[in-house]
mmCIF file of C-alpha atoms in Angstrom:
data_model
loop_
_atom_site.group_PDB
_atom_site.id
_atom_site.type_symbol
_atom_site.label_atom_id
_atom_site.label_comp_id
_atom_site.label_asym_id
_atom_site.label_seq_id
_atom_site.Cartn_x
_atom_site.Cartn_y
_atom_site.Cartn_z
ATOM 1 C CA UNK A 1 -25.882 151.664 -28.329
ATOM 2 C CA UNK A 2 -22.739 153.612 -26.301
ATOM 3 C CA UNK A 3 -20.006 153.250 -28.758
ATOM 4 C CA UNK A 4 -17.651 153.229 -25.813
ATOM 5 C CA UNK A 5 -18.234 150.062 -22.717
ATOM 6 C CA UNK A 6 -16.574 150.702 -19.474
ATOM 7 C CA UNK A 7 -13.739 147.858 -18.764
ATOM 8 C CA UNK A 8 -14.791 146.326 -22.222
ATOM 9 C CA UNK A 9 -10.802 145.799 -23.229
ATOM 10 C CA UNK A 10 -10.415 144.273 -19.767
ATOM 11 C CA UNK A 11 -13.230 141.998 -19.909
ATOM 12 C CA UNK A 12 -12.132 141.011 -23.489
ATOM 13 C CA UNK A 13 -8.872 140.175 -22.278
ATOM 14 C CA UNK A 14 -10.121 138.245 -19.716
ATOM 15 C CA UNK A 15 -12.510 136.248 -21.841
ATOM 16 C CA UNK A 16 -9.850 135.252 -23.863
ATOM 17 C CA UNK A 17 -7.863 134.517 -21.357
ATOM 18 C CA UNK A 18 -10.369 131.870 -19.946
ATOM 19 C CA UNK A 19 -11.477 129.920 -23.458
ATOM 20 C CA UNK A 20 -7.928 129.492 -24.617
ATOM 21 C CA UNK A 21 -7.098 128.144 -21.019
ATOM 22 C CA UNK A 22 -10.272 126.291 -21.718
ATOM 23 C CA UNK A 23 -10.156 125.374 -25.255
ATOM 24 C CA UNK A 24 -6.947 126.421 -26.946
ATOM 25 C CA UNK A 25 -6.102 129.169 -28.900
ATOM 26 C CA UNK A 26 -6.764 127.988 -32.421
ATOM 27 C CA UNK A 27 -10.413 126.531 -31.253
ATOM 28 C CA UNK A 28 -11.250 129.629 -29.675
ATOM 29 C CA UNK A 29 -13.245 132.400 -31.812
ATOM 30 C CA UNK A 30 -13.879 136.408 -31.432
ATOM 31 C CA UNK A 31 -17.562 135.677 -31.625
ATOM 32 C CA UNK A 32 -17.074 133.009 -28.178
ATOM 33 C CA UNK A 33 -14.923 135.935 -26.853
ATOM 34 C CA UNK A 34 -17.038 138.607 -27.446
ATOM 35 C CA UNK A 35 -20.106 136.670 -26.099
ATOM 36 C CA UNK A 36 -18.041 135.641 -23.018
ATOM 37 C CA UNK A 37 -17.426 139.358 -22.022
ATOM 38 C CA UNK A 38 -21.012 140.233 -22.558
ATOM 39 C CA UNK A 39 -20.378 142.343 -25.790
ATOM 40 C CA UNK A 40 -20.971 142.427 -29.641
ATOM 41 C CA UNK A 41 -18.290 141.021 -32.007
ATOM 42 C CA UNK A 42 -18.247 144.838 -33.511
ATOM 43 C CA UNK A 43 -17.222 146.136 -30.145
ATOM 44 C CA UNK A 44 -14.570 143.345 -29.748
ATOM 45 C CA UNK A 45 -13.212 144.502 -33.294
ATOM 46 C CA UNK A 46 -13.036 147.900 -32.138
ATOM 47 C CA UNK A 47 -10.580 147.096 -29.621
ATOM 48 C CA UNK A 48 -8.379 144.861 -31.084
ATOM 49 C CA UNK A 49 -7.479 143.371 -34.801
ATOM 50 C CA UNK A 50 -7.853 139.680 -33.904
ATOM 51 C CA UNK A 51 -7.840 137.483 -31.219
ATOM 52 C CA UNK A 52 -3.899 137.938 -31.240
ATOM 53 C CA UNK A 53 -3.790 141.571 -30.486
ATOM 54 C CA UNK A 54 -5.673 140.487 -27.450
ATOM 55 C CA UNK A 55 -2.627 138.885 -26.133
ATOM 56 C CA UNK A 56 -0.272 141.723 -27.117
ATOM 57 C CA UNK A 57 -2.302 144.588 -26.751
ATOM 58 C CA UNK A 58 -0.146 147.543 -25.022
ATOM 59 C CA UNK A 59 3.272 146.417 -26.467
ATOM 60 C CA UNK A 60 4.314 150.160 -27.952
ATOM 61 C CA UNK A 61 3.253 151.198 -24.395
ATOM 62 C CA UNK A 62 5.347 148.704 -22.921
ATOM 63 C CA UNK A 63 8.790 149.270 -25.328
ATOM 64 C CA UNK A 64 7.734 153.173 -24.751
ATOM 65 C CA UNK A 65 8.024 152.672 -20.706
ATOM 66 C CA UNK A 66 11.886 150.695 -20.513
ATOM 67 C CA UNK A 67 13.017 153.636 -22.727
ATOM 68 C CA UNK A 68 11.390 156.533 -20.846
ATOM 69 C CA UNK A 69 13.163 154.569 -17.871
ATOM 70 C CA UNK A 70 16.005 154.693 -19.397
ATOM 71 C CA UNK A 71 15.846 158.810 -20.197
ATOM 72 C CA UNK A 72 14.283 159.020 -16.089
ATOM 73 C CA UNK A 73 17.842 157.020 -15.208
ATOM 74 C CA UNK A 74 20.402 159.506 -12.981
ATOM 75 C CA UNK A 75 22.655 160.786 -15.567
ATOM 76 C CA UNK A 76 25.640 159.720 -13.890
ATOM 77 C CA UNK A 77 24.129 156.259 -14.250
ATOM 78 C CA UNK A 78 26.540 153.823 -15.378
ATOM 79 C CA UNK A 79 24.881 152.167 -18.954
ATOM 80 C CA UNK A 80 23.556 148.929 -17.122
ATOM 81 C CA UNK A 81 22.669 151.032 -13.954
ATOM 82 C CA UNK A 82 20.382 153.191 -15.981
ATOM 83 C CA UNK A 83 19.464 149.819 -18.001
ATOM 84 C CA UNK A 84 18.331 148.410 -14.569
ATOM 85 C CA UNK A 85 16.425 151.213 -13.146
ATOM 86 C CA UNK A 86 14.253 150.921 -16.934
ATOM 87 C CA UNK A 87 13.333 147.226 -15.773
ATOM 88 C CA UNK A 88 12.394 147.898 -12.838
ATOM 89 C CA UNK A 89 10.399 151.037 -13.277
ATOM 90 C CA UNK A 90 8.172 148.952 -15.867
ATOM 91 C CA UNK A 91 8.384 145.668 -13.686
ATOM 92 C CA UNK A 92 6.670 148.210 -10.600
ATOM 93 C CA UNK A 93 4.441 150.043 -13.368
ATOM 94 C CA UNK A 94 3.290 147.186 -15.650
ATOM 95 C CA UNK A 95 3.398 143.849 -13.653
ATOM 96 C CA UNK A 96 2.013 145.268 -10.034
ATOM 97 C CA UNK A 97 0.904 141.944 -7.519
ATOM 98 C CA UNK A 98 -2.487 142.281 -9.025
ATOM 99 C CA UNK A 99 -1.603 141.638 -12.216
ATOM 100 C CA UNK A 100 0.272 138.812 -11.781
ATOM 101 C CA UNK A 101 -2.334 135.971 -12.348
ATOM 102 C CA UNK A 102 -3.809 137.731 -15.680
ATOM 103 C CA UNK A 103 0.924 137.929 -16.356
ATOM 104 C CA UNK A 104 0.637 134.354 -15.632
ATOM 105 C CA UNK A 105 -1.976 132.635 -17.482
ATOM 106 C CA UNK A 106 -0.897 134.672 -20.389
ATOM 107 C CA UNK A 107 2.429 133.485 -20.032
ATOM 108 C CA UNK A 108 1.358 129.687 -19.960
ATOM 109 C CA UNK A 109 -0.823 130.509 -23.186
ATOM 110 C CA UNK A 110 2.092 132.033 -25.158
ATOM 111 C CA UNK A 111 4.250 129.248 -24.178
ATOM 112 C CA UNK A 112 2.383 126.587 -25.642
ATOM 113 C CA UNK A 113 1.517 128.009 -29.031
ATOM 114 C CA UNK A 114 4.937 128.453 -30.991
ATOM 115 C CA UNK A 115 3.532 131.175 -33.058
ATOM 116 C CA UNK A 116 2.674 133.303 -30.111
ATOM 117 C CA UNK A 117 5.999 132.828 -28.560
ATOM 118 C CA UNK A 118 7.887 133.865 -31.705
ATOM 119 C CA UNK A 119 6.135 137.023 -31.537
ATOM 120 C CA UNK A 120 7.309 137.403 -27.701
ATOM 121 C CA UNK A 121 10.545 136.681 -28.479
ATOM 122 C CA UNK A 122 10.833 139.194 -31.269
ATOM 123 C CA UNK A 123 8.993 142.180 -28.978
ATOM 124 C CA UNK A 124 11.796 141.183 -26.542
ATOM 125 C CA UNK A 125 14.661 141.486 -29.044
ATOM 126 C CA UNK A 126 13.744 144.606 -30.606
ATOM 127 C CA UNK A 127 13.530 145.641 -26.608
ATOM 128 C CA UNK A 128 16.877 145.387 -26.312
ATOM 129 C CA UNK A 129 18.153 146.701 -29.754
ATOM 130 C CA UNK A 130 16.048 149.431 -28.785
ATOM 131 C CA UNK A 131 17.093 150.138 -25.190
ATOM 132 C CA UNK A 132 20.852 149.697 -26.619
ATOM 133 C CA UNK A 133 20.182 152.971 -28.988
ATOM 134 C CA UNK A 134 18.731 155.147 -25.565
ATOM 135 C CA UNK A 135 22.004 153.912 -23.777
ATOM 136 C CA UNK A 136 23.770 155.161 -26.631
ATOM 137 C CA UNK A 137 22.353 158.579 -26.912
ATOM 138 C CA UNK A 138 23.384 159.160 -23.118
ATOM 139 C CA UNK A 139 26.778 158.537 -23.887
ATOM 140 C CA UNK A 140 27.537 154.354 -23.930
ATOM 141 C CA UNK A 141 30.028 153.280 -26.559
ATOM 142 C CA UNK A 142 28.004 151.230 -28.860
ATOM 143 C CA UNK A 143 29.318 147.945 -27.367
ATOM 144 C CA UNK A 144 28.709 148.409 -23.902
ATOM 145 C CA UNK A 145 25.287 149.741 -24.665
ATOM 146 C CA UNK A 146 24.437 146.392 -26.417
ATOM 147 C CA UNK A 147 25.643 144.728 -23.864
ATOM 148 C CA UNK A 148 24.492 145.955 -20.947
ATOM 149 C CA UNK A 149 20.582 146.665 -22.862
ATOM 150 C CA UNK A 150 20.704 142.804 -23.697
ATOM 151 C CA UNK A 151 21.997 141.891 -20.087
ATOM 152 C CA UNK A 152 19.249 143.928 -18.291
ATOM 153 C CA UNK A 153 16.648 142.096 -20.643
ATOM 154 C CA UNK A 154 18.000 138.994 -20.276
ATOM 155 C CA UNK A 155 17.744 139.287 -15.837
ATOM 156 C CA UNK A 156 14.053 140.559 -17.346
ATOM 157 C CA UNK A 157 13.531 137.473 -19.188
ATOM 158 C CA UNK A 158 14.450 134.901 -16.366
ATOM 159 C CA UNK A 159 12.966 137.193 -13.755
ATOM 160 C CA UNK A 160 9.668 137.429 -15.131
ATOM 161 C CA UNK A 161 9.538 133.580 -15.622
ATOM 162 C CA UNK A 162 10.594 132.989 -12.270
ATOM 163 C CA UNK A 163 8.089 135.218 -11.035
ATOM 164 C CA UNK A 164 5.134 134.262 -13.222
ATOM 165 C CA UNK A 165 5.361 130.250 -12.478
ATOM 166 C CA UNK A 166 6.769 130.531 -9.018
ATOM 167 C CA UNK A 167 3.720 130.056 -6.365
ATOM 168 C CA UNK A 168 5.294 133.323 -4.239
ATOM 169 C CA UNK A 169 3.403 136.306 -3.430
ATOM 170 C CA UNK A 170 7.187 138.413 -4.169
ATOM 171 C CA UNK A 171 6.335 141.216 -6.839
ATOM 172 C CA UNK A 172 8.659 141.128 -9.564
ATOM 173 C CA UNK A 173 11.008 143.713 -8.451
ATOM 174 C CA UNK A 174 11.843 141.689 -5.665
ATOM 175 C CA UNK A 175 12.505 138.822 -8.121
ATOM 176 C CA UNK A 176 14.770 141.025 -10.662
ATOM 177 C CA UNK A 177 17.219 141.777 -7.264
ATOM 178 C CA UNK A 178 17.784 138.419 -6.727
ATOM 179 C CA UNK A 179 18.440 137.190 -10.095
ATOM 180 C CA UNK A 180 20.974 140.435 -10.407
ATOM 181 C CA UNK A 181 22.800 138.877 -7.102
ATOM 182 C CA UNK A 182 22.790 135.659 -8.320
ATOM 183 C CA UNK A 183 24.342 137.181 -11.809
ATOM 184 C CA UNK A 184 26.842 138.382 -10.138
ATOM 185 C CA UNK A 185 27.625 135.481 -8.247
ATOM 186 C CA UNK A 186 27.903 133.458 -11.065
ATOM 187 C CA UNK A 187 29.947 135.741 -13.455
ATOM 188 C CA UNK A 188 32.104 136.407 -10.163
ATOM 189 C CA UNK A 189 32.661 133.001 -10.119
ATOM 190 C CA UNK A 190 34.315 132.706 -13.874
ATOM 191 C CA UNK A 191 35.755 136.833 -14.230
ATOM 192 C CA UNK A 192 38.571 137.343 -11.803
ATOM 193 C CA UNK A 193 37.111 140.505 -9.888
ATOM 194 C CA UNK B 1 25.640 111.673 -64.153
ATOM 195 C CA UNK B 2 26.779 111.210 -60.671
ATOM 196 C CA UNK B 3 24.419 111.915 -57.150
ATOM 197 C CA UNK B 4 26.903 113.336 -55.235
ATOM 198 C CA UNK B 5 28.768 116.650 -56.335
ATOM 199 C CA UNK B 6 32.075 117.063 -54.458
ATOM 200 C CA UNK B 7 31.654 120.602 -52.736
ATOM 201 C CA UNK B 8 28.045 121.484 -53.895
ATOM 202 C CA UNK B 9 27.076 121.868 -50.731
ATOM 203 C CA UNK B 10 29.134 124.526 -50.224
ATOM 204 C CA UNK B 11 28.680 126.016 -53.372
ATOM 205 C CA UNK B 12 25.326 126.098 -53.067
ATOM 206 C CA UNK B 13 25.864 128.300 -49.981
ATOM 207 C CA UNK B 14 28.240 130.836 -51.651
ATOM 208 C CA UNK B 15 26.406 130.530 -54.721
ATOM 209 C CA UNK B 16 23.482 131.455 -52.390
ATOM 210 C CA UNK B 17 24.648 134.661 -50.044
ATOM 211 C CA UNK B 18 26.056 135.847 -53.474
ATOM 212 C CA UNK B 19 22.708 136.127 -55.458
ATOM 213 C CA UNK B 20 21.206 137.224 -52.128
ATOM 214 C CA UNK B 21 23.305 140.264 -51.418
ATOM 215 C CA UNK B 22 23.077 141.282 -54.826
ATOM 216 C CA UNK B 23 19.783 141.105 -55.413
ATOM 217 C CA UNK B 24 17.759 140.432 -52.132
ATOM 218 C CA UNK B 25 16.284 137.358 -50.329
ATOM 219 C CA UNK B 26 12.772 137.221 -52.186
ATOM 220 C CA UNK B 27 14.160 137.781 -56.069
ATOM 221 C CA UNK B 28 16.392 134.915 -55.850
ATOM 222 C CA UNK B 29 15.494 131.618 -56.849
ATOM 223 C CA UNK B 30 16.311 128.510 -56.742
ATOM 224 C CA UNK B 31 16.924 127.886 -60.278
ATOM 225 C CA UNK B 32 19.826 130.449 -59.902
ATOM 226 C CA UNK B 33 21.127 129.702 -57.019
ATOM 227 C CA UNK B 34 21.818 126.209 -58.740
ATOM 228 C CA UNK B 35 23.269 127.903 -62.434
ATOM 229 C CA UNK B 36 25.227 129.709 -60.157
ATOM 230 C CA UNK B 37 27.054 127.400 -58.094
ATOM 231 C CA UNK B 38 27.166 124.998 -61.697
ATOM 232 C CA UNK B 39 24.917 122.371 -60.524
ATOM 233 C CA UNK B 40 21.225 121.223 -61.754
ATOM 234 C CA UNK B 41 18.276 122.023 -59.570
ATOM 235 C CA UNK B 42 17.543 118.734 -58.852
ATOM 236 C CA UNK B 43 20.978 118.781 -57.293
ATOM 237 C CA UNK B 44 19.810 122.197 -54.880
ATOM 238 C CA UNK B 45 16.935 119.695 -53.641
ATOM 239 C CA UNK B 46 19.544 116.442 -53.500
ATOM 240 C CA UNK B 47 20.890 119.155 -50.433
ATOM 241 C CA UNK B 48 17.842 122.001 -49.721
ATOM 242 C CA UNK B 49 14.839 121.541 -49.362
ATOM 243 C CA UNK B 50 14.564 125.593 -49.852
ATOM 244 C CA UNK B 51 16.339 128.499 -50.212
ATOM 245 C CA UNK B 52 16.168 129.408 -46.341
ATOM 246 C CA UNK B 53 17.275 125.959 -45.712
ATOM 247 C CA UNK B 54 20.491 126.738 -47.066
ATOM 248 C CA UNK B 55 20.944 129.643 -44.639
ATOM 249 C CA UNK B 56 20.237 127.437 -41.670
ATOM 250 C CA UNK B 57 21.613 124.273 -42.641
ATOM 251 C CA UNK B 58 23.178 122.165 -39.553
ATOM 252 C CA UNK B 59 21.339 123.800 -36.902
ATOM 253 C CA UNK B 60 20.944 120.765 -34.969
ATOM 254 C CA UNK B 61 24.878 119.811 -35.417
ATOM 255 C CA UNK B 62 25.324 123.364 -34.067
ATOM 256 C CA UNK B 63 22.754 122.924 -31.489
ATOM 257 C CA UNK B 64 24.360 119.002 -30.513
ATOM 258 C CA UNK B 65 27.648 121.096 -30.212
ATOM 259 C CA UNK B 66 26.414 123.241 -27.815
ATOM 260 C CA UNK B 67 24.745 120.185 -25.376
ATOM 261 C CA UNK B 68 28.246 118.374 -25.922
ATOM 262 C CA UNK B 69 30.406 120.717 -24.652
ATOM 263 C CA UNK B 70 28.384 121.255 -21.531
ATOM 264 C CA UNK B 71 28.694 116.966 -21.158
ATOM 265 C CA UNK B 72 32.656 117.838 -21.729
ATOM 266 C CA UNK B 73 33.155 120.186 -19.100
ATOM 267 C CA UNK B 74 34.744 119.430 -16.004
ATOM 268 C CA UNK B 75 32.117 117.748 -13.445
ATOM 269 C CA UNK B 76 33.284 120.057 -10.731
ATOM 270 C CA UNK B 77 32.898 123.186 -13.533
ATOM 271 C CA UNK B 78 30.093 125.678 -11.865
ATOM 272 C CA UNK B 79 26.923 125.819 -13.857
ATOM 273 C CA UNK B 80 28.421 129.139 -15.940
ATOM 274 C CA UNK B 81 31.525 127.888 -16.437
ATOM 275 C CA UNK B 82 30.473 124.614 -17.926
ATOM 276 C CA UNK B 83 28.144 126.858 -20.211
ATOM 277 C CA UNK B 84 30.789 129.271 -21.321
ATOM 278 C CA UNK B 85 32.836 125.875 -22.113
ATOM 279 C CA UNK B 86 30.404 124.783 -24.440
ATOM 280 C CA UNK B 87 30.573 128.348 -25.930
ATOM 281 C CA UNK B 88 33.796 128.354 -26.418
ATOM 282 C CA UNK B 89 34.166 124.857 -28.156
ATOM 283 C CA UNK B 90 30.976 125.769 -30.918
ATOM 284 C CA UNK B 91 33.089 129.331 -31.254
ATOM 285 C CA UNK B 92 36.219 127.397 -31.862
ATOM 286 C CA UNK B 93 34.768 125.013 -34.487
ATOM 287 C CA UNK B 94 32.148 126.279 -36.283
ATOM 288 C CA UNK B 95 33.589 129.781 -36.682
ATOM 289 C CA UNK B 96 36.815 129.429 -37.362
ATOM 290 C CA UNK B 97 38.648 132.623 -38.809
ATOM 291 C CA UNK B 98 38.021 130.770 -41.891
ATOM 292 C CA UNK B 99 34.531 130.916 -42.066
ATOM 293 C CA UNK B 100 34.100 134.614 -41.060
ATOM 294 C CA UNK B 101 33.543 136.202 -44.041
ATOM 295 C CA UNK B 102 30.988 133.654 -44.817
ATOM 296 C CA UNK B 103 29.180 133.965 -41.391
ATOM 297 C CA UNK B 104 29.487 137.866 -41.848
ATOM 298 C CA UNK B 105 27.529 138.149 -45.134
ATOM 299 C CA UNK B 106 24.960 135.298 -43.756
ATOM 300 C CA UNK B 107 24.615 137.525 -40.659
ATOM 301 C CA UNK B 108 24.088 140.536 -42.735
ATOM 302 C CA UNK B 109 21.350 138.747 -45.136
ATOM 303 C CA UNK B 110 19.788 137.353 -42.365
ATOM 304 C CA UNK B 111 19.268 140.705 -40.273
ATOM 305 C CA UNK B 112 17.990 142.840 -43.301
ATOM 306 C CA UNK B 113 15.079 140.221 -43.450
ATOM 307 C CA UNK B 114 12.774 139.785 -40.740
ATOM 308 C CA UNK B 115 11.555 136.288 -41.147
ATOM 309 C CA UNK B 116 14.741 134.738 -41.314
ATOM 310 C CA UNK B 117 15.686 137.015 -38.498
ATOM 311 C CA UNK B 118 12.927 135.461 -36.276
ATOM 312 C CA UNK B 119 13.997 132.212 -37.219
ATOM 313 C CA UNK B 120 17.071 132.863 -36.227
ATOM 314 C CA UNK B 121 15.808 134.324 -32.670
ATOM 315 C CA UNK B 122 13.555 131.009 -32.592
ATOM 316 C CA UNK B 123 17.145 129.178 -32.668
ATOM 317 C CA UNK B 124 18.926 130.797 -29.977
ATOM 318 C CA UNK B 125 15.957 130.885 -28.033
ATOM 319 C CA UNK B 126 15.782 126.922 -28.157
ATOM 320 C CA UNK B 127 19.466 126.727 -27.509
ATOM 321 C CA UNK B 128 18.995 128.398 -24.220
ATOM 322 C CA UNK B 129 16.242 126.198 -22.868
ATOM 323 C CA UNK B 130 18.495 123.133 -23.852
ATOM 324 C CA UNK B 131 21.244 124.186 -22.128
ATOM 325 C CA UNK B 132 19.501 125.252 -18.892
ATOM 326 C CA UNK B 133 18.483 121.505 -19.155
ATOM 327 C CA UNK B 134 21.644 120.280 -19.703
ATOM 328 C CA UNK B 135 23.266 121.846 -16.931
ATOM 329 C CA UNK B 136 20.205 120.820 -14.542
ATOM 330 C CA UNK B 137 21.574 117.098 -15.756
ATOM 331 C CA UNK B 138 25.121 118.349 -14.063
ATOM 332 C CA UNK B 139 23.065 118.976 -10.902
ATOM 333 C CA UNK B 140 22.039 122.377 -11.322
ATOM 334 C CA UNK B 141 18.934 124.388 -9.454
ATOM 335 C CA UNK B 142 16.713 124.826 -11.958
ATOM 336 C CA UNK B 143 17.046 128.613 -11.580
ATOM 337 C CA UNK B 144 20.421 128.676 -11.709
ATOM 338 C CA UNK B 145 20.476 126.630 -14.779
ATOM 339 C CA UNK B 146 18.592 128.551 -17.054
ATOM 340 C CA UNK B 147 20.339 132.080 -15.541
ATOM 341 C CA UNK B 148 23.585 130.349 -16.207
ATOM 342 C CA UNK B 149 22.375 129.398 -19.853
ATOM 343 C CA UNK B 150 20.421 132.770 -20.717
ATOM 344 C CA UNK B 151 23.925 134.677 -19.463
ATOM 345 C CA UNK B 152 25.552 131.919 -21.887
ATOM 346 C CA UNK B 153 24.110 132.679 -24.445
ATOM 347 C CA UNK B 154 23.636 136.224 -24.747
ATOM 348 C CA UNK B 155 27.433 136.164 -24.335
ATOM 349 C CA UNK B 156 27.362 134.475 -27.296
ATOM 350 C CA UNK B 157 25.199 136.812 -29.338
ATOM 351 C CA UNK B 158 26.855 139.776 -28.123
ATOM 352 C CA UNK B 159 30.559 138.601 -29.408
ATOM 353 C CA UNK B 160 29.069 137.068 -32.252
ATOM 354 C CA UNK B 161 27.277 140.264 -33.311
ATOM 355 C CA UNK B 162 30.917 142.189 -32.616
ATOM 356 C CA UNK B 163 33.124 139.644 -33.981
ATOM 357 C CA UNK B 164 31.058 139.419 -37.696
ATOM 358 C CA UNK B 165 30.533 143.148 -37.690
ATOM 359 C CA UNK B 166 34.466 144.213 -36.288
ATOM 360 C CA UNK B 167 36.677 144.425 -39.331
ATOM 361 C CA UNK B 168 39.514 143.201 -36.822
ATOM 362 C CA UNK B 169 40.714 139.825 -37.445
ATOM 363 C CA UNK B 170 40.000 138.298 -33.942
ATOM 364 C CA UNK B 171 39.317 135.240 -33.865
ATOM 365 C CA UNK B 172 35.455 134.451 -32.078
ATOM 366 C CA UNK B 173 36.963 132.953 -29.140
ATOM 367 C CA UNK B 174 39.471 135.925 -27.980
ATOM 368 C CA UNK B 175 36.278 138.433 -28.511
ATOM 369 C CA UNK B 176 34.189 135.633 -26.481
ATOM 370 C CA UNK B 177 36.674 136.405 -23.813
ATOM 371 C CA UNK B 178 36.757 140.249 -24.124
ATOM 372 C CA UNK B 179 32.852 140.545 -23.485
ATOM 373 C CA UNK B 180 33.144 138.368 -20.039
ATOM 374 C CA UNK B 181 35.609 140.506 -18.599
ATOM 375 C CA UNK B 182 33.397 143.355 -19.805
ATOM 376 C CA UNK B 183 30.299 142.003 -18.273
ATOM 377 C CA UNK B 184 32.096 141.037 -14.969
ATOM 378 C CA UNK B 185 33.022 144.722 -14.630
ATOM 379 C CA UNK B 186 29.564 145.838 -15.773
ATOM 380 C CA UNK B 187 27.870 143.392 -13.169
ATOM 381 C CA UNK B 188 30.406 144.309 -10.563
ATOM 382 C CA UNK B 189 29.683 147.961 -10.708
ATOM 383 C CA UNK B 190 25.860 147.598 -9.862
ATOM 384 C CA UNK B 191 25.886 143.910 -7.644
ATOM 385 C CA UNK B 192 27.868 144.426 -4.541
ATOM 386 C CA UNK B 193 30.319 141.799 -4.185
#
């Protein structure tokens, strides 16, 4: 037997995609994954830890990409400039329109099991301690780095929820330019300009 | 002997960040958390049920705070001001000057030790989906609700991460203040008015 299956992570992920949809995510077992992709519980397991990694699979990838952003950033970038241009090099990169359903129904999964979201939530606040160091290193006083890295992840955070429950074909970048015009519609409305 | 102690409650709490940053989260027990502050252990559980109880006691008086002051804005307040209201009242009274020091030394416990620090996350996290409902109760899009609450609240985290870590003696409120005129100018300079 080929150690190695063509598409096997994707068809994993997909598989577990459709029995926790199906079934939930504490009813659902690797062996009823691995049998839904067509594969052997000894190839799931050499993909992935547990059913959990499923879900997160990628993440160092993903942290990697919004800090190589941030280094690709003009260097006369201003911090949440260069900040901004991270996003939405990894909203292009990692969330394309073809994506979007698998973004989706993993979205709707993580959001109903507390456990999973805590997890989410923690990726997405080391995120932003992390992008807050790369703004430093190119210069941001410490403050405005932490600011502007937890802003940028914050118009992340909304825009990605907007985009992954809103029935719109827009990609994501689309959706991360309007939340940063309504931002600054609404903090023009409270800071005098 | 009597049921109530006058002040164990909060000597339970100094009693507790004391043993904690001398020793460490996991070597400290109960039993001297209790010795310490002068009280039985039956008294700690009268109060706690557990050590990291006593770290996040009134979290849901601190989260009621929060949904209060966005009921006592103005009804004509825009969605962000009425959040940054409710900001401002839970900055005013629950971290007064006063209670700096101890809010420092909790803040410091609770980010050396990654599961309170994801409970903590879990908290904030909450209090943002709360408020975006609260201010869709004002009238709010549903969009611009939780935008307005998200910007709210990390706001909140930013100035509360500077004000416990500054060694200045400015009150929460004033450094509240500082970080929206910083993120108006930070907005401004990549959102075209």
């Amino acid at each position: 037997m080929a150690r190695w299956q063509p598409g096997a992570r994707e068809r994993l992920q997909a598989a577990t995609i459709e029995l926790v949809a199906e079934q939930g995510f504490e009813q659902t077992t690797v062996a009823e994954i691995a049998s839904r992709a067509g594969l052997t519980e000894r190839t799931f397991f050499r993909y992935f830890a547990d059913k959990r990694e499923v879900l997160f699979t990628g993440q160092d990838e993903f942290a990697a990409m919004f800090l190589d952003g941030i280094a690709a950033a003009p260097s006369d970038a201003e911090p949440l400039a260069a900040a901004n241009h991270a996003v939405d090099v990894v909203a292009a990169d990692f969330f394309p329109p073809e994506h979007r359903s698998y973004a989706r129904q993993r979205q709707a999964i993580i959001d109903a099991h507390p456990g999973l979201r805590e997890r989410e939530l923690l990726k997405l606040a080391g995120l932003a301690t992390a992008m807050a160091h790369a703004l430093q290193e190119r210069g941001a006083p410490p403050s405005t780095a932490l600011l502007a890295a937890e802003l940028a992840v914050t118009v992340f955070r909304v825009a990605f929820t907007r985009w992954a429950g809103d029935p719109d074909d827009r990609d994501l970048v689309a959706v991360l330019a309007d939340v940063r015009v309504e931002l600054g519609a609404l903090t023009g409305a409270v800071t005098p300009p």
